[in-house]
Coordinates of C-alpha atoms in Angstrom, one line a residue:
X372 CA -80.1 -140.7 -18.4
X373 CA -77.4 -138.2 -19.1
X374 CA -78.7 -135.9 -16.4
X375 CA -78.8 -138.8 -13.9
X376 CA -75.2 -139.7 -14.7
X377 CA -74.2 -136.0 -14.5
X378 CA -75.8 -135.5 -11.1
X379 CA -74.2 -138.7 -9.6
X380 CA -70.7 -137.7 -10.9
X381 CA -71.0 -134.2 -9.6
X382 CA -72.1 -135.4 -6.2
X383 CA -69.0 -137.5 -6.1
X384 CA -66.8 -134.5 -7.0
X385 CA -68.3 -132.2 -4.4
X386 CA -67.8 -134.8 -1.7
X387 CA -64.0 -134.8 -2.1
X388 CA -62.3 -135.4 1.3
X389 CA -65.3 -137.3 2.6
X390 CA -64.2 -140.8 1.6
X391 CA -61.8 -142.7 3.9
X392 CA -58.5 -143.6 2.3
X393 CA -56.2 -146.6 3.3
X394 CA -53.0 -144.9 2.2
X395 CA -51.7 -141.5 1.0
X396 CA -48.6 -141.2 -1.1
X397 CA -46.4 -138.3 -2.0
X398 CA -43.1 -137.6 -3.9
X399 CA -40.2 -135.4 -3.0
X400 CA -38.1 -134.7 -6.1
X401 CA -35.3 -133.0 -4.1
X402 CA -34.9 -135.8 -1.6
X403 CA -35.6 -138.6 -4.1
X404 CA -38.1 -140.0 -1.6
X405 CA -41.6 -141.6 -1.8
X406 CA -43.5 -140.8 1.4
X407 CA -46.3 -143.2 2.3
X408 CA -48.8 -142.6 5.1
X409 CA -51.1 -145.4 6.2
X410 CA -53.0 -146.0 9.5
X411 CA -50.6 -145.1 12.4
X412 CA -47.5 -145.4 10.2
X413 CA -45.5 -143.0 7.9
X414 CA -42.7 -144.4 5.9
X415 CA -40.1 -143.1 3.5
X416 CA -38.8 -145.1 0.5
X417 CA -36.1 -144.5 -2.0
X418 CA -36.9 -143.5 -5.6
X419 CA -37.0 -147.2 -6.7
X420 CA -39.6 -148.0 -4.0
X421 CA -37.6 -151.0 -2.9
X422 CA -35.6 -149.6 0.0
X423 CA -37.2 -148.3 3.2
X424 CA -35.4 -145.2 4.4
X425 CA -37.3 -144.6 7.7
X426 CA -40.5 -145.3 9.6
X427 CA -42.4 -143.1 12.1
X428 CA -45.6 -143.1 14.1
X429 CA -48.4 -141.6 12.0
X430 CA -52.1 -140.6 11.9
X431 CA -55.0 -143.0 12.4
X432 CA -56.8 -142.1 9.2
X433 CA -54.6 -140.2 6.7
X434 CA -56.9 -138.6 4.2
X435 CA -54.6 -136.3 2.1
X436 CA -50.9 -135.5 1.7
X437 CA -49.1 -132.4 0.2
X438 CA -45.4 -131.8 -0.4
X439 CA -43.7 -128.4 0.1
X440 CA -42.2 -126.7 -2.9
X441 CA -38.7 -127.4 -1.8
X442 CA -39.5 -131.1 -1.1
X443 CA -38.2 -131.0 2.4
X444 CA -41.6 -131.4 4.3
X445 CA -44.9 -133.1 3.7
X446 CA -48.2 -132.2 5.4
X447 CA -50.5 -135.1 6.1
X448 CA -54.1 -134.4 7.1
X449 CA -56.5 -136.7 9.0
X450 CA -60.0 -135.3 8.3
X451 CA -61.6 -137.9 10.6
X452 CA -59.5 -137.5 13.8
X453 CA -58.8 -133.7 13.1
X454 CA -55.1 -134.0 13.2
X455 CA -52.2 -132.7 11.1
X456 CA -48.7 -134.2 10.8
X457 CA -45.7 -132.3 9.4
X458 CA -43.0 -134.7 8.3
X459 CA -39.3 -133.9 7.6
X460 CA -38.6 -136.0 4.5
X461 CA -34.9 -136.4 5.1
X462 CA -35.2 -138.3 8.4
X463 CA -38.9 -138.9 9.0
X464 CA -39.2 -136.6 12.0
X465 CA -42.9 -136.0 12.7
X466 CA -44.6 -133.0 14.4
X467 CA -48.2 -133.7 15.3
X468 CA -50.9 -131.1 15.7
X469 CA -54.4 -131.3 17.0
X470 CA -56.7 -129.2 14.7
X471 CA -59.6 -127.3 16.2
X472 CA -61.8 -128.4 13.2
X473 CA -61.7 -130.7 10.2
X474 CA -58.6 -130.2 8.0
X475 CA -59.5 -130.7 4.3
X476 CA -56.8 -129.0 2.2
X477 CA -53.2 -127.8 2.6
X478 CA -50.5 -125.8 0.8
X479 CA -47.1 -124.5 1.6
X480 CA -46.0 -120.9 1.4
X481 CA -42.2 -121.2 1.8
X482 CA -41.8 -123.5 4.8
X483 CA -45.1 -122.5 6.4
X484 CA -48.0 -125.0 6.1
X485 CA -51.4 -123.5 5.5
X486 CA -54.4 -125.8 6.3
X487 CA -58.1 -125.1 5.7
X488 CA -60.7 -126.1 8.4
X489 CA -63.9 -126.4 6.5
X490 CA -66.4 -126.7 9.3
X491 CA -64.9 -123.7 11.2
X492 CA -64.4 -121.3 8.3
X493 CA -60.8 -121.0 9.4
X494 CA -57.3 -121.4 8.0
X495 CA -54.3 -122.4 10.1
X496 CA -50.7 -121.3 9.5
X497 CA -48.1 -123.6 11.0
X498 CA -44.5 -122.3 11.0
X499 CA -41.4 -124.6 11.0
X500 CA -40.8 -123.8 14.7
X501 CA -44.3 -125.0 15.6
X502 CA -46.2 -121.7 16.0
X503 CA -49.9 -122.2 15.0
X504 CA -52.0 -119.2 14.1
X505 CA -55.7 -119.3 13.2
X506 CA -57.3 -116.9 10.7
X507 CA -61.0 -116.4 9.8
X508 CA -62.1 -116.9 6.1
X509 CA -65.4 -117.3 4.3
X510 CA -67.7 -120.3 4.9
X511 CA -66.7 -123.7 3.6
X512 CA -63.0 -123.1 2.7
X513 CA -62.5 -126.2 0.5
X514 CA -59.5 -125.3 -1.7
X515 CA -56.2 -123.6 -1.1
X516 CA -53.2 -122.6 -3.3
X517 CA -50.3 -120.2 -3.3
X518 CA -48.6 -117.7 -5.7
X519 CA -45.2 -116.2 -5.3
X520 CA -46.7 -113.4 -3.1
X521 CA -50.0 -114.6 -1.5
X522 CA -52.0 -117.5 -0.2
X523 CA -55.4 -118.0 -1.8
X524 CA -58.4 -119.8 -0.2
X525 CA -61.5 -120.6 -2.2
X526 CA -64.7 -121.1 -0.1
X527 CA -67.0 -123.3 -2.1
X528 CA -70.4 -122.4 -0.5
X529 CA -70.0 -118.6 -1.2
X530 CA -67.9 -119.0 -4.3
X531 CA -65.4 -116.6 -2.9
X532 CA -61.6 -116.5 -3.6
X533 CA -59.7 -114.7 -0.8
X534 CA -56.2 -113.4 -1.1
X535 CA -54.3 -113.6 2.2
X536 CA -51.1 -111.9 3.1
X537 CA -48.9 -114.8 4.3
X538 CA -47.1 -112.6 6.9
X539 CA -50.1 -111.0 8.6
X540 CA -52.7 -113.6 7.8
X541 CA -55.1 -110.8 6.8
X542 CA -57.4 -111.0 3.8
X543 CA -56.2 -108.3 1.4
X544 CA -58.7 -108.8 -1.5
X545 CA -61.8 -110.8 -2.4
X546 CA -63.3 -111.9 -5.7
X547 CA -66.5 -113.8 -6.3
X548 CA -65.9 -116.8 -8.7
X549 CA -69.1 -118.7 -8.2
X550 CA -70.0 -121.6 -6.0
X551 CA -69.3 -125.4 -6.4
X552 CA -65.6 -125.2 -7.4
X553 CA -63.7 -128.5 -7.5
X554 CA -60.1 -127.6 -8.3
X555 CA -58.0 -124.4 -7.9
X556 CA -54.7 -124.0 -9.7
X557 CA -52.4 -121.1 -9.6
X558 CA -49.6 -120.5 -12.1
X559 CA -46.8 -117.9 -11.9
X560 CA -46.0 -115.9 -15.0
X561 CA -44.0 -117.6 -17.7
X562 CA -40.9 -116.0 -19.2
X563 CA -41.8 -112.9 -21.2
X564 CA -45.4 -112.9 -19.8
X565 CA -46.7 -109.7 -18.0
X566 CA -46.1 -109.8 -14.3
X567 CA -48.6 -111.4 -12.0
X568 CA -49.9 -115.0 -11.4
X569 CA -53.1 -116.5 -12.9
X570 CA -55.7 -118.5 -11.0
X571 CA -57.9 -121.2 -12.6
X572 CA -61.1 -122.6 -10.9
X573 CA -63.0 -125.6 -12.2
X574 CA -66.8 -125.3 -11.7
X575 CA -68.2 -128.6 -12.8
X576 CA -71.8 -127.8 -11.8
X577 CA -71.7 -124.7 -14.1
X578 CA -69.7 -126.4 -16.9
X579 CA -67.2 -123.6 -16.7
X580 CA -63.6 -122.7 -16.1
X581 CA -63.0 -119.3 -14.3
X582 CA -59.7 -117.6 -15.1
X583 CA -58.5 -114.8 -12.8
X584 CA -55.7 -112.3 -13.5
X585 CA -54.5 -112.1 -9.9
X586 CA -52.6 -108.8 -10.6
X587 CA -55.8 -107.0 -11.7
X588 CA -58.3 -109.3 -10.1
X589 CA -60.0 -109.5 -13.5
X590 CA -62.1 -112.6 -14.4
X591 CA -62.8 -114.5 -17.6
X592 CA -65.2 -117.4 -17.8
X593 CA -65.3 -120.1 -20.5
X594 CA -67.7 -123.0 -21.0
X595 CA -65.9 -126.3 -21.3
X596 CA -67.7 -129.5 -22.0
X597 CA -70.3 -130.7 -19.5
X598 CA -68.4 -130.7 -16.2
X599 CA -64.8 -129.6 -16.1
X600 CA -63.7 -131.1 -12.8
X601 CA -59.9 -131.0 -12.7
X602 CA -57.2 -129.1 -14.5
X603 CA -53.4 -129.6 -14.9
X604 CA -50.7 -128.1 -17.1
X605 CA -47.7 -129.6 -18.7
X606 CA -45.0 -127.4 -17.2
X607 CA -42.0 -126.0 -19.0
X608 CA -39.1 -128.3 -18.5
X609 CA -41.3 -131.4 -18.3
X610 CA -39.9 -134.1 -20.6
X611 CA -43.1 -135.2 -22.2
X612 CA -42.7 -136.1 -25.9
X613 CA -46.4 -136.4 -26.5
X614 CA -47.4 -133.0 -25.1
X615 CA -45.8 -129.6 -25.4
X616 CA -45.0 -127.4 -22.4
X617 CA -48.0 -125.1 -21.7
X618 CA -50.6 -127.7 -22.7
X619 CA -53.7 -127.6 -20.5
X620 CA -55.6 -130.8 -19.7
X621 CA -59.1 -130.7 -18.3
X622 CA -61.0 -133.8 -17.0
X623 CA -64.7 -133.9 -17.8
X624 CA -66.2 -137.0 -16.2
X625 CA -69.8 -136.4 -17.5
X626 CA -68.6 -136.5 -21.1
X627 CA -66.0 -139.2 -20.2
X628 CA -63.3 -137.2 -21.9
X629 CA -60.3 -134.9 -21.6
X630 CA -60.1 -131.4 -23.1
X631 CA -56.5 -130.8 -24.3
X632 CA -55.3 -127.4 -25.5
X633 CA -52.0 -125.6 -26.0
X634 CA -53.2 -122.4 -24.3
X635 CA -52.2 -122.0 -20.7
X636 CA -53.9 -118.6 -20.3
X637 CA -57.3 -119.8 -21.3
X638 CA -57.5 -123.5 -20.7
X639 CA -59.8 -125.4 -23.0
X640 CA -59.8 -122.7 -25.7
X641 CA -59.6 -124.4 -29.1
X642 CA -59.2 -127.7 -27.3
X643 CA -59.3 -131.2 -28.7
X644 CA -61.6 -133.6 -26.9
X645 CA -60.1 -137.0 -26.2
X646 CA -62.7 -139.7 -25.3
X647 CA -61.8 -141.9 -22.3
X648 CA -63.0 -145.4 -21.4
X649 CA -64.6 -144.3 -18.1
X650 CA -65.5 -141.0 -16.3
X651 CA -62.0 -139.6 -15.4
X652 CA -62.2 -136.8 -12.9
X653 CA -58.6 -136.1 -12.0
X654 CA -55.5 -135.4 -14.0
X655 CA -51.8 -135.2 -12.9
X656 CA -48.6 -134.7 -14.9
X657 CA -44.9 -135.3 -14.0
X658 CA -41.9 -136.3 -15.9
X659 CA -43.3 -139.9 -15.8
X660 CA -46.2 -138.8 -18.0
X661 CA -49.8 -137.6 -18.0
X662 CA -52.2 -139.6 -15.9
X663 CA -56.0 -139.5 -15.6
X664 CA -57.9 -141.1 -12.7
X665 CA -61.5 -142.3 -12.4
X666 CA -62.4 -141.9 -8.7
X667 CA -65.7 -143.6 -9.0
X668 CA -64.2 -146.8 -10.4
X669 CA -60.7 -146.5 -9.0
X670 CA -59.0 -146.8 -12.4
X671 CA -55.8 -145.0 -13.5
X672 CA -54.8 -144.4 -17.1
X673 CA -51.7 -143.1 -18.8
X674 CA -52.6 -140.6 -21.6
X675 CA -50.8 -140.2 -24.9
X676 CA -51.9 -138.1 -27.8
X677 CA -53.4 -141.0 -29.6
X678 CA -53.8 -143.7 -26.9
X679 CA -55.1 -144.2 -23.4
X680 CA -53.6 -147.1 -21.5
X681 CA -55.1 -148.6 -18.3
X682 CA -52.3 -148.7 -15.7
X683 CA -54.0 -149.9 -12.5
X684 CA -57.4 -150.4 -10.8
X685 CA -58.7 -150.7 -7.3
X686 CA -57.1 -147.4 -6.3
X687 CA -58.1 -144.4 -4.3
X688 CA -57.2 -140.8 -5.2
X689 CA -54.3 -141.0 -2.8
X690 CA -53.0 -144.5 -3.3
X691 CA -50.7 -143.7 -6.2
X692 CA -48.0 -141.2 -7.0
X693 CA -46.1 -140.4 -10.2
X694 CA -42.5 -139.4 -9.7
X695 CA -40.3 -137.9 -12.3
X696 CA -39.3 -141.3 -13.5
X697 CA -42.2 -143.7 -12.9
X698 CA -45.6 -144.3 -11.5
X699 CA -46.0 -146.1 -8.1
X700 CA -49.0 -147.6 -6.4
X701 CA -49.1 -149.1 -2.9
X702 CA -48.6 -152.8 -2.6
X703 CA -50.2 -153.7 0.7
X704 CA -49.1 -157.3 0.5
X705 CA -45.5 -156.5 0.0
X706 CA -45.6 -153.5 2.3
X707 CA -43.9 -151.2 -0.2
X708 CA -44.6 -149.1 -3.3
X709 CA -45.0 -151.0 -6.6
X710 CA -43.5 -149.6 -9.8
X711 CA -46.2 -149.9 -12.5
X712 CA -45.6 -150.6 -16.1
X713 CA -47.0 -147.5 -18.0
X714 CA -46.1 -148.4 -21.6
X715 CA -46.7 -151.4 -23.8

């Protein structure tokens, strides 16, 4: 029975991007704007969710959304119609691009958007002036993230992490991390740490977290629970009274638990296991709190050290967004974001 549950949960994790979403929501802290993409429409709302700031023509089937580090641009992907929209948050100006393959993940290096095309084993670079360049990567490029110096693409079938020079688009180094990864996180060095960023890959099928020193390309592996699926960190400066900065949180849907540890260099080491009501497989943290999401059942929880509170149900992985102040879900009937009550 446990094995059957494990296999069904892992099948769900490895099909990320395959399910159609009705809405995709993002937050720009610098602009104080909630961006909502739903079929054929993209809208911007103020931080309260009450006032619509702008509306623009959008994509037919928005499947994911990513905000640039400076909060000035969002990238919206349509993995069904093979389209990409880059939206200026300040005024809703939209630049639409036809992708030569299926876009599944995006990240920003500065103002350049980088998008993986899983079926073509390619990555696109789109500059602010609209120049699109295509680069070859390994088969099944499912995850992408950036450090202060490089773009990193993880190809799930080959288990390969590729370091890409963001100027030339050339692959500079490769390292094999193992197949079947579900989440890639990259953290810059903290104050007083040695130079160089660290990468963290969740491998739920192997029950392991892979830690990469990107300066030396040295690897550590650690077994965590049954299926570590998603990882987040409480960043320095986050005003979370329940969790200290540097705390790592790992979602383990097979064990229906979170692994929480104050060790950002080796997540999960000496962790405390926090049982959850259902198989949560995604974790996200902002100033509004730590939240865990159960993709299979569409349930979202707010996590405290000693309590788990159900916040909302009937959601998809993209139909909610925590800002620095509150958590918002999409209210289709009202046609605007709804601020959820997250505390008793």
